[in-house]
C-alpha positions as a Python dict, from the first residue, in 0.01 Angstrom:
ca = {
    (1, 'M'): (0, 0, 0),
    (2, 'L'): (201, 162, 280),
    (3, 'V'): (239, 479, 73),
    (4, 'S'): (-129, 499, -20),
    (5, 'C'): (-260, 498, 340),
    (6, 'P'): (-102, 827, 455),
    (7, 'V'): (-166, 989, 117),
    (8, 'V'): (-536, 898, 135),
    (9, 'G'): (-541, 1028, 492),
    (10, 'F'): (-398, 1360, 375),
    (11, 'G'): (-657, 1379, 97),
    (12, 'V'): (-945, 1324, 339),
    (13, 'L'): (-809, 1585, 580),
    (14, 'A'): (-752, 1836, 301),
    (15, 'E'): (-1108, 1796, 174),
    (16, 'D'): (-1256, 1831, 523),
    (17, 'V'): (-1045, 2139, 598),
    (18, 'L'): (-1147, 2308, 274),
    (19, 'E'): (-1514, 2238, 350),
    (20, 'G'): (-1482, 2358, 710),
    (21, 'D'): (-1576, 2021, 859),
    (22, 'T'): (-1279, 2019, 1098),
    (23, 'T'): (-1343, 2359, 1257),
    (24, 'K'): (-1520, 2229, 1569),
    (25, 'F'): (-1256, 1959, 1625),
    (26, 'D'): (-968, 2204, 1581),
    (27, 'L'): (-1112, 2475, 1804),
    (28, 'A'): (-1205, 2229, 2080),
    (29, 'I'): (-846, 2112, 2114),
    (30, 'M'): (-702, 2461, 2083),
    (31, 'S'): (-939, 2588, 2354),
    (32, 'A'): (-857, 2296, 2585),
    (33, 'L'): (-489, 2392, 2567),
    (34, 'R'): (-581, 2749, 2671),
    (35, 'A'): (-835, 2696, 2945),
    (36, 'T'): (-785, 3028, 3127),
    (37, 'D'): (-598, 3274, 2904),
    (38, 'P'): (-613, 3260, 2521),
    (39, 'A'): (-269, 3421, 2507),
    (40, 'S'): (-103, 3159, 2727),
    (41, 'P'): (-109, 2778, 2697),
    (42, 'I'): (-179, 2561, 3000),
    (43, 'G'): (112, 2447, 3212),
    (44, 'P'): (404, 2612, 3392),
    (45, 'P'): (641, 2856, 3217),
    (46, 'W'): (910, 2590, 3180),
    (47, 'L'): (671, 2381, 2969),
    (48, 'Q'): (627, 2669, 2723),
    (49, 'E'): (1002, 2710, 2703),
    (50, 'A'): (1044, 2336, 2647),
    (51, 'A'): (783, 2347, 2370),
    (52, 'R'): (976, 2624, 2196),
    (53, 'D'): (1292, 2416, 2215),
    (54, 'V'): (1115, 2107, 2080),
    (55, 'T'): (951, 2298, 1795),
    (56, 'S'): (1291, 2431, 1686),
    (57, 'V'): (1393, 2070, 1619),
    (58, 'G'): (1154, 2079, 1323),
    (59, 'S'): (1300, 2397, 1174),
    (60, 'V'): (1466, 2402, 834),
    (61, 'V'): (1799, 2498, 991),
    (62, 'F'): (1804, 2210, 1240),
    (63, 'L'): (1679, 1957, 986),
    (64, 'S'): (1952, 2069, 747),
    (65, 'F'): (2209, 1971, 1011),
    (66, 'V'): (2032, 1636, 1057),
    (67, 'L'): (2046, 1579, 683),
    (68, 'L'): (2414, 1672, 669),
    (69, 'A'): (2497, 1440, 960),
    (70, 'G'): (2307, 1153, 800),
    (71, 'V'): (2470, 1201, 462),
    (72, 'V'): (2820, 1218, 612),
    (73, 'Y'): (2754, 903, 816),
    (74, 'L'): (2642, 709, 508),
    (75, 'L'): (2944, 830, 314),
    (76, 'L'): (3175, 718, 594),
    (77, 'I'): (3033, 365, 583),
    (78, 'H'): (3064, 366, 202),
    (79, 'K'): (2691, 394, 124),
    (80, 'R'): (2729, 666, -138),
    (81, 'A'): (2407, 588, -327),
    (82, 'L'): (2201, 599, -7),
    (83, 'A'): (2367, 927, 94),
    (84, 'I'): (2272, 1089, -236),
    (85, 'W'): (1920, 952, -218),
    (86, 'M'): (1877, 1079, 138),
    (87, 'A'): (1967, 1432, 29),
    (88, 'V'): (1734, 1416, -272),
    (89, 'A'): (1448, 1280, -60),
    (90, 'V'): (1467, 1546, 212),
    (91, 'V'): (1521, 1842, -22),
    (92, 'G'): (1244, 1717, -250),
    (93, 'G'): (1012, 1687, 49),
    (94, 'E'): (1084, 2044, 150),
    (95, 'L'): (988, 2164, -198),
    (96, 'L'): (669, 1956, -182),
    (97, 'G'): (577, 2115, 150),
    (98, 'T'): (624, 2465, 11),
    (99, 'I'): (401, 2388, -287),
    (100, 'L'): (125, 2247, -65),
    (101, 'K'): (131, 2547, 169),
    (102, 'L'): (100, 2787, -124),
    (103, 'S'): (-181, 2577, -274),
    (104, 'F'): (-405, 2564, 36),
    (105, 'N'): (-304, 2899, 193),
    (106, 'R'): (-496, 2833, 516),
    (107, 'P'): (-471, 3118, 770),
    (108, 'R'): (-301, 3053, 1103),
    (109, 'P'): (-512, 3007, 1419),
    (110, 'E'): (-662, 3332, 1546),
    (111, 'I'): (-497, 3282, 1883),
    (112, 'P'): (-195, 3475, 2015),
    (113, 'H'): (114, 3277, 1913),
    (114, 'V'): (392, 3193, 2153),
    (115, 'T'): (637, 3198, 1862),
    (116, 'R'): (661, 3394, 1537),
    (117, 'V'): (530, 3251, 1209),
    (118, 'F'): (526, 3389, 855),
    (119, 'T'): (377, 3119, 630),
    (120, 'A'): (39, 2954, 573),
    (121, 'S'): (-99, 2697, 816),
    (122, 'F'): (-195, 2385, 615),
    (123, 'P'): (-20, 2147, 622),
    (124, 'S'): (219, 2204, 911),
    (125, 'G'): (563, 2248, 760),
    (126, 'H'): (737, 2152, 1083),
    (127, 'A'): (531, 1832, 1118),
    (128, 'M'): (574, 1741, 753),
    (129, 'L'): (945, 1814, 728),
    (130, 'S'): (1011, 1638, 1059),
    (131, 'A'): (835, 1328, 931),
    (132, 'I'): (1019, 1344, 599),
    (133, 'A'): (1363, 1412, 745),
    (134, 'F'): (1357, 1200, 1059),
    (135, 'L'): (1172, 902, 910),
    (136, 'T'): (1382, 905, 592),
    (137, 'V'): (1706, 937, 787),
    (138, 'G'): (1592, 678, 1040),
    (139, 'A'): (1488, 428, 773),
    (140, 'L'): (1803, 466, 566),
    (141, 'L'): (2031, 448, 870),
    (142, 'S'): (1842, 139, 985),
    (143, 'H'): (1888, -20, 645),
    (144, 'A'): (2260, 53, 659),
    (145, 'N'): (2291, -147, 983),
    (146, 'Q'): (2237, -520, 1023),
    (147, 'E'): (2183, -529, 1399),
    (148, 'L'): (1814, -535, 1494),
    (149, 'R'): (1866, -326, 1808),
    (150, 'L'): (2020, -44, 1606),
    (151, 'K'): (1737, -58, 1352),
    (152, 'A'): (1479, -30, 1631),
    (153, 'Y'): (1677, 249, 1798),
    (154, 'F'): (1702, 465, 1485),
    (155, 'M'): (1332, 427, 1400),
    (156, 'S'): (1215, 486, 1759),
    (157, 'I'): (1409, 812, 1779),
    (158, 'A'): (1275, 918, 1438),
    (159, 'V'): (911, 856, 1535),
    (160, 'F'): (950, 1019, 1877),
    (161, 'L'): (1100, 1339, 1735),
    (162, 'T'): (836, 1356, 1461),
    (163, 'V'): (549, 1327, 1710),
    (164, 'A'): (706, 1567, 1962),
    (165, 'V'): (755, 1842, 1705),
    (166, 'G'): (397, 1811, 1581),
    (167, 'I'): (248, 1828, 1930),
    (168, 'S'): (457, 2135, 2011),
    (169, 'R'): (312, 2320, 1711),
    (170, 'V'): (-42, 2276, 1841),
    (171, 'Y'): (58, 2359, 2198),
    (172, 'L'): (218, 2685, 2082),
    (173, 'A'): (-99, 2768, 1881),
    (174, 'V'): (86, 2815, 1554),
    (175, 'H'): (-108, 2528, 1393),
    (176, 'Y'): (-447, 2362, 1413),
    (177, 'P'): (-440, 1990, 1503),
    (178, 'T'): (-551, 1901, 1149),
    (179, 'D'): (-254, 2094, 1009),
    (180, 'V'): (-23, 1868, 1207),
    (181, 'L'): (-213, 1550, 1119),
    (182, 'A'): (-195, 1642, 751),
    (183, 'G'): (176, 1716, 783),
    (184, 'W'): (237, 1378, 942),
    (185, 'C'): (35, 1203, 669),
    (186, 'I'): (205, 1356, 368),
    (187, 'G'): (546, 1354, 536),
    (188, 'S'): (532, 987, 631),
    (189, 'G'): (395, 899, 288),
    (190, 'W'): (686, 1077, 121),
    (191, 'A'): (936, 910, 354),
    (192, 'I'): (790, 564, 284),
    (193, 'L'): (797, 631, -90),
    (194, 'C'): (1159, 744, -80),
    (195, 'W'): (1258, 448, 136),
    (196, 'T'): (1083, 205, -100),
    (197, 'V'): (1253, 351, -407),
    (198, 'A'): (1592, 346, -233),
    (199, 'L'): (1552, -21, -142),
    (200, 'W'): (1440, -105, -495),
    (201, 'F'): (1753, 53, -642),
    (202, 'Q'): (1968, -121, -382),
    (203, 'E'): (1826, -462, -472),
    (204, 'R'): (1841, -423, -851),
    (205, 'P'): (2212, -513, -898),
    (206, 'K'): (2162, -827, -688),
    (207, 'R'): (1904, -976, -919),
    (208, 'G'): (2047, -1217, -1170),
    (209, 'P'): (1904, -1280, -1517),
    (210, 'E'): (1584, -1480, -1521),
    (211, 'T'): (1596, -1827, -1675),
}
């Protein structure tokens, strides 16, 4: 059930984008963020610089370091199976994102970008990979700890980073809002699926024979 909700959300968004139903919504938000100059987002220069820094958190390079740190941590606390599954989940999600981008091939917003981009627009790769990496890492690290405060801490940081990266992509005009929403949907769905499968495998050895 948890997996189906974001997947259905992605499907609805994808259909609406292909039919052009989201154009007015997308352009209204993009225009609001560039009230005076289409080439410059609203806000002081430091806000643009901060947005660039935040958006880099969703890059493949940074997320690779996050993945490495998470895997090493799980290995250090003797959670080898979870470490392997974390790596498989994040790398598999990156491949899924590439396939989806090539399939939809939506052009980027026709607004001067504050940062350079080279790939298609839908879904947002940064939003999707951030959701996959941060939520998967956050969930698996939470599962590896018994203390409730640590569980809440890991998941709060994961959600915050995921949302911040997505918002920065729209602010920098490299993605439409629906690109980011779709990225969040499919990314969170993938993370939930991977988390569910990991928990299922973890619980299997504990089940005794039925009588």
